[in-house]
GROMACS .gro file of C-alpha atoms in nm:
model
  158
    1UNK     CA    1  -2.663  -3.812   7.162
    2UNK     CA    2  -2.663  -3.416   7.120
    3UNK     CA    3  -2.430  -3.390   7.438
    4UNK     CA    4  -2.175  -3.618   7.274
    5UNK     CA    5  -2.209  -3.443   6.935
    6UNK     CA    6  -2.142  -3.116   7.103
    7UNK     CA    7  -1.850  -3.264   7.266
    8UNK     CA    8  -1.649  -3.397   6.984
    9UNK     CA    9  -1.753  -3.067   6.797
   10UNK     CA   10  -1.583  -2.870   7.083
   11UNK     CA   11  -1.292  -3.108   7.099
   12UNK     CA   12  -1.232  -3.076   6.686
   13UNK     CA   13  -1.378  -2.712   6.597
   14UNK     CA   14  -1.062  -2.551   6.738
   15UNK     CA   15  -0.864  -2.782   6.464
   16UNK     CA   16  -1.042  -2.659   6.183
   17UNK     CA   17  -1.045  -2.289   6.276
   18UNK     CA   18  -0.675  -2.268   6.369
   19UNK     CA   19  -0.561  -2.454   6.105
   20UNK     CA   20  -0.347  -2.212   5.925
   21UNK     CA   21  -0.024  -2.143   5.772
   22UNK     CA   22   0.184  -1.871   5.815
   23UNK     CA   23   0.504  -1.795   5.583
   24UNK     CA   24   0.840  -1.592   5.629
   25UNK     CA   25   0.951  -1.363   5.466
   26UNK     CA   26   0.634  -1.288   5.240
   27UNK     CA   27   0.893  -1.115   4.999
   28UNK     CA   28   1.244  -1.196   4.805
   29UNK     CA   29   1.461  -0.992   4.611
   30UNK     CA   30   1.692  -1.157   4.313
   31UNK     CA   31   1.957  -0.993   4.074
   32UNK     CA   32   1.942  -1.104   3.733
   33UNK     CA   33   2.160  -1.402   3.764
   34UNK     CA   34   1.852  -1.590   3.961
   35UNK     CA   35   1.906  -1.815   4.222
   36UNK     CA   36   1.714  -2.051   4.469
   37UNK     CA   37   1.537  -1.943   4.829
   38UNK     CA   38   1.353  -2.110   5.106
   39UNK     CA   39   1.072  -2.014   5.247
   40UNK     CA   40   0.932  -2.102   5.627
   41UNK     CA   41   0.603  -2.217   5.706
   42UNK     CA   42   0.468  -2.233   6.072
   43UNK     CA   43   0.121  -2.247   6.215
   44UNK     CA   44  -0.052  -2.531   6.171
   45UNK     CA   45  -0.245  -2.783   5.927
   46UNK     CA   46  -0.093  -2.843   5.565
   47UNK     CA   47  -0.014  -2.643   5.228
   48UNK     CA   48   0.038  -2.653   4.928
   49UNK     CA   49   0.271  -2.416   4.721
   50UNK     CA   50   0.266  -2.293   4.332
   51UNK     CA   51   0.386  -2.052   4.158
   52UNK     CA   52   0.209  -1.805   3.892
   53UNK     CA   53   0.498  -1.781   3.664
   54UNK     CA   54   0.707  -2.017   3.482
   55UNK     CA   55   1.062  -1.929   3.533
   56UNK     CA   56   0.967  -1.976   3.921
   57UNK     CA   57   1.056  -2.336   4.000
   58UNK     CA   58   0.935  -2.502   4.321
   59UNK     CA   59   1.109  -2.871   4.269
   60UNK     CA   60   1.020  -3.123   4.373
   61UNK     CA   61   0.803  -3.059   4.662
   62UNK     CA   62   0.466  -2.875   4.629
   63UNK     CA   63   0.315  -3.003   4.951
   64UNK     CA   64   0.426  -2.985   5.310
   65UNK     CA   65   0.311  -2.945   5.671
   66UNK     CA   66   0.334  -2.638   5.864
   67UNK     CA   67   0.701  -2.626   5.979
   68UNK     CA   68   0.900  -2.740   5.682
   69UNK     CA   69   1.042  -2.518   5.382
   70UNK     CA   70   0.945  -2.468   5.041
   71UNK     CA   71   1.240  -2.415   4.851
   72UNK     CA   72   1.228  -2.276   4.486
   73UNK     CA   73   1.464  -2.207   4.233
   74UNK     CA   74   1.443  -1.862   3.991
   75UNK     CA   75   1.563  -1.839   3.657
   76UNK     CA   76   1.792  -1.592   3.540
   77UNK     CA   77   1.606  -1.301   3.369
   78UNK     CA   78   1.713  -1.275   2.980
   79UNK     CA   79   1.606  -0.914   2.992
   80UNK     CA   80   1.685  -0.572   3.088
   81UNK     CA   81   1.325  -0.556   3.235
   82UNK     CA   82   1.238  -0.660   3.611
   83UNK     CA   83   1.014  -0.890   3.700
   84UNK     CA   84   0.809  -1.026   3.951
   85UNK     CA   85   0.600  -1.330   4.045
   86UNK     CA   86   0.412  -1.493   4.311
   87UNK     CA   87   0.438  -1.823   4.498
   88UNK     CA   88   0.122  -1.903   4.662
   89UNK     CA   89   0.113  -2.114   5.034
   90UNK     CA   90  -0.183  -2.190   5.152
   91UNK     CA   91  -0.363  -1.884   5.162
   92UNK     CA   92  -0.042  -1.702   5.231
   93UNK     CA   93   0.122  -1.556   4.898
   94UNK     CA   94   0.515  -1.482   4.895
   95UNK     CA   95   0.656  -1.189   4.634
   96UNK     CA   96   0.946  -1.305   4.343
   97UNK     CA   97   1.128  -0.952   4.215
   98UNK     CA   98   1.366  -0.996   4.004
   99UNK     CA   99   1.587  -0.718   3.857
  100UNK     CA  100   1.705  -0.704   3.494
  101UNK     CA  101   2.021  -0.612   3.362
  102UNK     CA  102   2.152  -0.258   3.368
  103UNK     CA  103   2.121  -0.037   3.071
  104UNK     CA  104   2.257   0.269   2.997
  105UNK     CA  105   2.087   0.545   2.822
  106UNK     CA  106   2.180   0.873   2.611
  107UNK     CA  107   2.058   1.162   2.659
  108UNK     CA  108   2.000   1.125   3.002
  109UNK     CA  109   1.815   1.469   3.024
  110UNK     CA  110   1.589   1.696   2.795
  111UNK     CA  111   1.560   2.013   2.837
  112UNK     CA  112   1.216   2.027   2.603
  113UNK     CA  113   1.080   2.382   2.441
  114UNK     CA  114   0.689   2.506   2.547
  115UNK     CA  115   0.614   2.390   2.188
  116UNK     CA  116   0.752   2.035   2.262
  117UNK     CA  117   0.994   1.813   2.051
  118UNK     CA  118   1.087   1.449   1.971
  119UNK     CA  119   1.448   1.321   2.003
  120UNK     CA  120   1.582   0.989   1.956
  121UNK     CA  121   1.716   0.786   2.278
  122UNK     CA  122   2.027   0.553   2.273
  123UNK     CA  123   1.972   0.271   2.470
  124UNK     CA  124   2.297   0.028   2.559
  125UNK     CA  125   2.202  -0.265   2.771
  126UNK     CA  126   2.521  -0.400   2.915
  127UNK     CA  127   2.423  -0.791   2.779
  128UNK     CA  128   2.269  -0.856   2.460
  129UNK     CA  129   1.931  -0.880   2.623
  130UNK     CA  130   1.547  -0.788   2.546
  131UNK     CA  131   1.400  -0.427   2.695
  132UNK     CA  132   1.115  -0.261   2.680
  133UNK     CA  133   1.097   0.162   2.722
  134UNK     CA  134   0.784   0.290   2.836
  135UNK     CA  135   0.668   0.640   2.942
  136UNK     CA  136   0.540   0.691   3.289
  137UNK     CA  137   0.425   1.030   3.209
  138UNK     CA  138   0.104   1.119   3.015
  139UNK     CA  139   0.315   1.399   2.872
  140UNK     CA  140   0.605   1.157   2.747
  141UNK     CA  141   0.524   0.951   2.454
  142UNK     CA  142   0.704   0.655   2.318
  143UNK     CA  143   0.662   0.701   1.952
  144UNK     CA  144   0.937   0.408   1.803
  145UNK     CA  145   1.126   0.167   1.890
  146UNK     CA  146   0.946   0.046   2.225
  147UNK     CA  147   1.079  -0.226   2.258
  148UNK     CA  148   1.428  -0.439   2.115
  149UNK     CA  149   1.698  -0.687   2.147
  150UNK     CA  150   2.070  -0.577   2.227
  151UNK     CA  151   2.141  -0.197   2.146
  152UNK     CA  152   1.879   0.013   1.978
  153UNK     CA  153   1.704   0.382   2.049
  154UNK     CA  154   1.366   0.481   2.070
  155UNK     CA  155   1.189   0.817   1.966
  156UNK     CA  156   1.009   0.992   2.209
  157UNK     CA  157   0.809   1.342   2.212
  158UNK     CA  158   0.768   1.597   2.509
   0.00000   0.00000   0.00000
């Protein structure tokens, strides 16, 4: 009895253990228009794909087999920001980004005094879209306006 459980434990270990699914390409770039992908699986054993944001769509199969695709669909992005997401595949996770639309901003440049000073930013999206403005320097503050909808300007201090 223990040689013939050793036996079909050697004949289905190597099953379990390589049962894994592999994905390509782990990452996918989109402009702001959105747009629909595939992604490959290979390996072996099953998966099963979702995605951690909403304007991700993975319709209308969540489930597969290594060896087919998983084809999604992203939503245009109503906002000057990027964004990104995540599709999960298995244990194998594939990267959304997502640019936003272009905006244009004025002044460009700021030449700032040792004292410091606050000036007010024009910002000119080129669609009548959401944005957000946010300092990535400790030095840089955001003091109004950090976010809006179509044209606006933001004070800042240096």
């Amino acid at each position: 009895m223990k040689n013939t459980f050793a036996y079909l434990a050697s004949l289905l270990l190597p099953f379990f253990v390589l049962a894994e699914v592999a994905i390509s390409p782990t990452f996918r770039e989109f402009s702001q228009t959105g747009g629909g992908a595939a992604i490959l699986t290979s390996g072996t054993g099953s998966w099963t794909a979702s995605a951690d944001q909403s304007w991700i769509n993975i319709p209308p199969t969540t489930s597969g087999s290594a060896g087919t695709n998983v084809f999604y669909m992203v939503d245009a992005n109503p906002s000057a920001d990027p964004r990104n997401g995540v599709i999960t595949i298995g244990n194998a996770s594939h990267e959304v980004r997502q640019t936003g639309y272009n905006a244009t901003i004025s002044p460009t440049s700021l030449n700032a005094s040792a004292d410091g000073e606050s000036i007010s930013v024009s910002v000119v999206p080129e669609a009548i879209v959401s944005w957000t403005a946010t300092s990535q320097s400790s030095w840089i503050t955001v003091d109004s306006g950090a976010s809006g909808f179509g044209n606006g300007s933001v004070g800042i201090s240096v």
